[in-house]
Amino acid sequence: MVDVILGLQWGDEGKGKIVDYFAPQYDVVARFQGGPNAGHTLYVEDTKIVLHQIPSGIFHQNTLNLVGGGVVLDPVTLKRECEKVAAFGIDVKKNLFISERTNIIVPTHRALDKASEGSKGNDKIGSTLKGIGPAYMDKTGRNAIRVGDLLDKTFISNYIKLRLKHQRLLDSFHFNEDISGWEDEFFEAIDFLKSLNIVNGEYFLNNKITEGKKILAEGAQGSMLDIDFGTFPYVTSSNTISAGVCTGLGIAPQKIKEVIGVTKAYCTRVGGGPFPTELFDEKGDELRKIGSEFGATTGRPRRCGWIDLVALQFACMINGVTQVVMTKADVLDSFDELKMCTSYLVDGVPKTEVPYQMAKVKIEPVYQSFNGWKVDTTQIKEPADLPLTIHEYVAFINQFIGAPVRFVSNGPGRKQIVELAL
Ligand code: GDP
Ligand code: IMO
Ligand code: MG
């Protein structure tokens, strides 16, 4: 069977740490969407590692890792990352696999991302500029080059055709940066990519399922950044929700068992777009400081605020979440008072549903207050040792979103996680 771990907010919920934690229980970890816009942080012993393209199960020798067909892959980032994990004694030739259907990010995709964002002025998305939007546009536009094509003799001529098409678009943006250096490293990385295990991802996974092996699908970004259900147009370009597992990996819906949603105990967002519970005061600064809320991919400060249960309930609904991991509970350790958003005033009208077009209406969050726990939680291992106030906080979330919080993460380290009794 297949279980899924995905983000329930606007990304950076702590998916990397949680996938790394669960990975030993699985035979394969497979990324199903997104690209190097993702930054998944995990700790190997005391060393912090940020993964952008490689699935977060890579540090477990007995777990295979697959980059699925729904992913957009930047070969340059992949090569760099393979070198990074190899330094930890990981043999990527043995336990990393790339689907033939994975779409390739070419240097001009990155240039187009930059040119397009530059042309948007105040309406810019705040893209990570990794070429994600343009790469997915070439996929739906049926122009993309896929990993399987690298082995075909038409690869170079198709690449040149694509580059010419991109050049015309770049000219229309008056983009004239010299990106020739990007192309040299791209072709070097393409050679490296060809030396990896390129497989038919859907047979790879479905054969494993038939053999009774356990698969963990790893999501990138978060549900509120989903191309269809997120805060459009301030979203990423892929389906980040559980449905993306089927299209991104070639797995049938009935094969999916647990959908494990990851949420912070508060909320963050990086880039532009609506964020109803954003705090602009010292409380927001405190969350950013204590939570080290700076983007793992771009280093940008993350916008911080209270947990938004309206958005979280929506995310649980569209994903079919069966259990929740609440991360960064320790970041709230020193707060006297905590708040959760339980409804919105949408243009002055009370609502308990996420509006179709969050970006076009004025949303004021309505909060319920809770007592802080005022205890250092970072060393706690047993649920009984967690303060009652955390249990109350979690119980309120459970009842509101209709899915149980089963794990509370209380620090960035591998072992800093408490499993709650159901
Ligand atoms: P991802 O994109 O969902 O994998 O999340 P990121 O790695 O971008 O951001 C999460 C950040 O929070 C990383 O720096 C993690 O090391 C850190 N982190 C994860 N879980 C916890 C936790 O429970 N407590 C604290 N303090 N930090 C955490
Ligand atoms: P992980 O997997 C947080 C945001 C960007 C921008 C919008 C579109 O680490 O949770 P894109 O580069 O996709 O065109 O950017 O989405 N974004 C993320 N925010 N975490 C991520 O990934 C993100 N990936 C993209 O900041 O607002
Ligand atoms: Mg991240």
Short mmCIF file of N, CA and C in Angstrom, two decimals, residues 6-16 33 37-41 219-226 231 234-236 240 262-264 266-271 275 293-297 302-303 312 315 327-328:
data_model
loop_
_atom_site.label_atom_id
_atom_site.label_comp_id
_atom_site.label_asym_id
_atom_site.label_seq_id
_atom_site.Cartn_x
_atom_site.Cartn_y
_atom_site.Cartn_z
N LEU A 6 2.19 15.01 3.20
CA LEU A 6 2.13 16.27 2.46
C LEU A 6 1.87 17.45 3.39
N GLY A 7 2.10 18.64 2.87
CA GLY A 7 1.94 19.86 3.66
C GLY A 7 0.51 20.36 3.61
N LEU A 8 0.01 20.86 4.76
CA LEU A 8 -1.38 21.33 4.83
C LEU A 8 -1.51 22.84 4.78
N GLN A 9 -0.36 23.55 4.80
CA GLN A 9 -0.43 25.01 4.82
C GLN A 9 0.18 25.59 3.55
N TRP A 10 1.09 26.57 3.70
CA TRP A 10 1.72 27.17 2.51
C TRP A 10 3.16 26.69 2.35
N GLY A 11 3.40 25.44 2.69
CA GLY A 11 4.75 24.88 2.57
C GLY A 11 5.56 25.08 3.83
N ASP A 12 6.72 24.42 3.87
CA ASP A 12 7.68 24.53 4.97
C ASP A 12 7.11 24.08 6.31
N GLU A 13 6.20 23.13 6.28
CA GLU A 13 5.57 22.65 7.52
C GLU A 13 6.51 21.73 8.30
N GLY A 14 7.59 21.27 7.64
CA GLY A 14 8.50 20.34 8.30
C GLY A 14 8.41 18.94 7.66
N LYS A 15 7.98 18.91 6.40
CA LYS A 15 7.81 17.62 5.70
C LYS A 15 9.10 16.82 5.65
N GLY A 16 10.23 17.52 5.40
CA GLY A 16 11.52 16.84 5.27
C GLY A 16 11.84 16.04 6.52
N GLN A 33 5.59 15.49 -6.92
CA GLN A 33 5.40 16.75 -7.67
C GLN A 33 6.42 17.79 -7.22
N ASN A 37 12.00 24.20 -6.17
CA ASN A 37 11.39 25.24 -5.32
C ASN A 37 11.26 24.72 -3.89
N ALA A 38 11.21 23.41 -3.74
CA ALA A 38 11.13 22.79 -2.41
C ALA A 38 12.47 22.91 -1.69
N GLY A 39 12.40 23.05 -0.39
CA GLY A 39 13.59 22.97 0.46
C GLY A 39 13.18 22.17 1.67
N HIS A 40 13.58 20.92 1.73
CA HIS A 40 13.17 20.03 2.81
C HIS A 40 14.35 19.79 3.74
N THR A 41 14.18 20.25 4.98
CA THR A 41 15.30 20.20 5.93
C THR A 41 15.21 18.97 6.81
N GLY A 219 5.21 14.76 -0.58
CA GLY A 219 4.76 15.98 -1.26
C GLY A 219 5.74 17.11 -1.05
N ALA A 220 5.66 18.09 -1.93
CA ALA A 220 6.40 19.33 -1.76
C ALA A 220 5.38 20.47 -1.70
N GLN A 221 5.85 21.65 -1.28
CA GLN A 221 4.97 22.80 -1.08
C GLN A 221 3.85 22.42 -0.10
N GLY A 222 2.70 23.10 -0.22
CA GLY A 222 1.62 22.80 0.71
C GLY A 222 0.28 22.93 0.00
N SER A 223 -0.79 22.45 0.66
CA SER A 223 -2.10 22.40 0.02
C SER A 223 -2.60 23.78 -0.41
N MET A 224 -2.25 24.82 0.36
CA MET A 224 -2.73 26.16 0.01
C MET A 224 -1.92 26.77 -1.14
N LEU A 225 -0.91 26.03 -1.60
CA LEU A 225 -0.15 26.45 -2.80
C LEU A 225 -0.51 25.59 -4.01
N ASP A 226 -1.52 24.73 -3.85
CA ASP A 226 -1.94 23.85 -4.95
C ASP A 226 -2.43 24.71 -6.13
N THR A 231 -4.36 29.47 -3.08
CA THR A 231 -4.75 30.88 -3.14
C THR A 231 -4.34 31.46 -4.49
N TYR A 234 -1.61 33.12 -6.48
CA TYR A 234 -0.39 33.06 -5.65
C TYR A 234 -0.14 31.63 -5.20
N VAL A 235 0.19 30.80 -6.13
CA VAL A 235 0.34 29.36 -5.89
C VAL A 235 1.55 28.85 -6.67
N THR A 236 1.84 27.59 -6.51
CA THR A 236 2.86 26.98 -7.34
C THR A 236 2.16 26.35 -8.56
N THR A 240 -0.39 19.86 -5.37
CA THR A 240 0.35 19.48 -4.17
C THR A 240 -0.46 18.55 -3.28
N VAL A 262 0.92 17.41 7.33
CA VAL A 262 1.83 18.08 8.25
C VAL A 262 1.44 19.56 8.36
N THR A 263 1.28 20.02 9.60
CA THR A 263 0.99 21.44 9.83
C THR A 263 1.88 21.94 10.95
N LYS A 264 2.26 23.19 10.86
CA LYS A 264 2.93 23.80 12.02
C LYS A 264 1.87 24.08 13.09
N TYR A 266 1.64 26.81 14.32
CA TYR A 266 1.23 28.17 13.94
C TYR A 266 1.20 28.17 12.42
N CYS A 267 1.56 29.25 11.77
CA CYS A 267 1.45 29.27 10.31
C CYS A 267 2.50 30.19 9.70
N THR A 268 3.02 29.81 8.55
CA THR A 268 3.95 30.70 7.84
C THR A 268 3.64 30.67 6.35
N ARG A 269 4.15 31.67 5.68
CA ARG A 269 4.05 31.72 4.22
C ARG A 269 5.26 32.50 3.72
N VAL A 270 5.83 32.06 2.61
CA VAL A 270 6.94 32.81 2.01
C VAL A 270 6.52 33.17 0.59
N GLY A 271 6.79 34.41 0.18
CA GLY A 271 6.31 34.88 -1.12
C GLY A 271 5.04 35.68 -0.95
N PHE A 275 -2.85 35.71 3.27
CA PHE A 275 -2.44 34.99 4.48
C PHE A 275 -3.23 35.62 5.62
N GLU A 293 12.40 31.25 11.08
CA GLU A 293 11.56 31.20 9.89
C GLU A 293 12.16 31.99 8.73
N PHE A 294 13.12 31.36 8.10
CA PHE A 294 13.76 31.92 6.90
C PHE A 294 13.79 30.80 5.86
N GLY A 295 13.42 31.12 4.61
CA GLY A 295 13.23 30.11 3.58
C GLY A 295 14.44 29.20 3.41
N ALA A 296 14.16 27.88 3.31
CA ALA A 296 15.24 26.89 3.15
C ALA A 296 15.80 26.92 1.73
N THR A 297 15.05 27.48 0.77
CA THR A 297 15.52 27.52 -0.61
C THR A 297 16.07 28.89 -0.97
N ARG A 302 10.25 34.34 6.38
CA ARG A 302 8.88 33.86 6.17
C ARG A 302 7.91 34.75 6.93
N ARG A 303 6.76 34.97 6.33
CA ARG A 303 5.68 35.69 7.01
C ARG A 303 5.10 34.74 8.05
N LEU A 312 -7.01 25.04 7.45
CA LEU A 312 -6.54 23.69 7.76
C LEU A 312 -7.65 22.65 7.56
N ALA A 315 -7.97 22.09 3.92
CA ALA A 315 -6.87 21.26 3.42
C ALA A 315 -7.11 19.79 3.77
N THR A 327 3.94 20.13 13.81
CA THR A 327 5.36 20.42 14.03
C THR A 327 5.55 21.77 14.74
N LYS A 328 6.75 21.94 15.22
CA LYS A 328 7.21 23.22 15.78
C LYS A 328 6.39 23.68 16.99
#
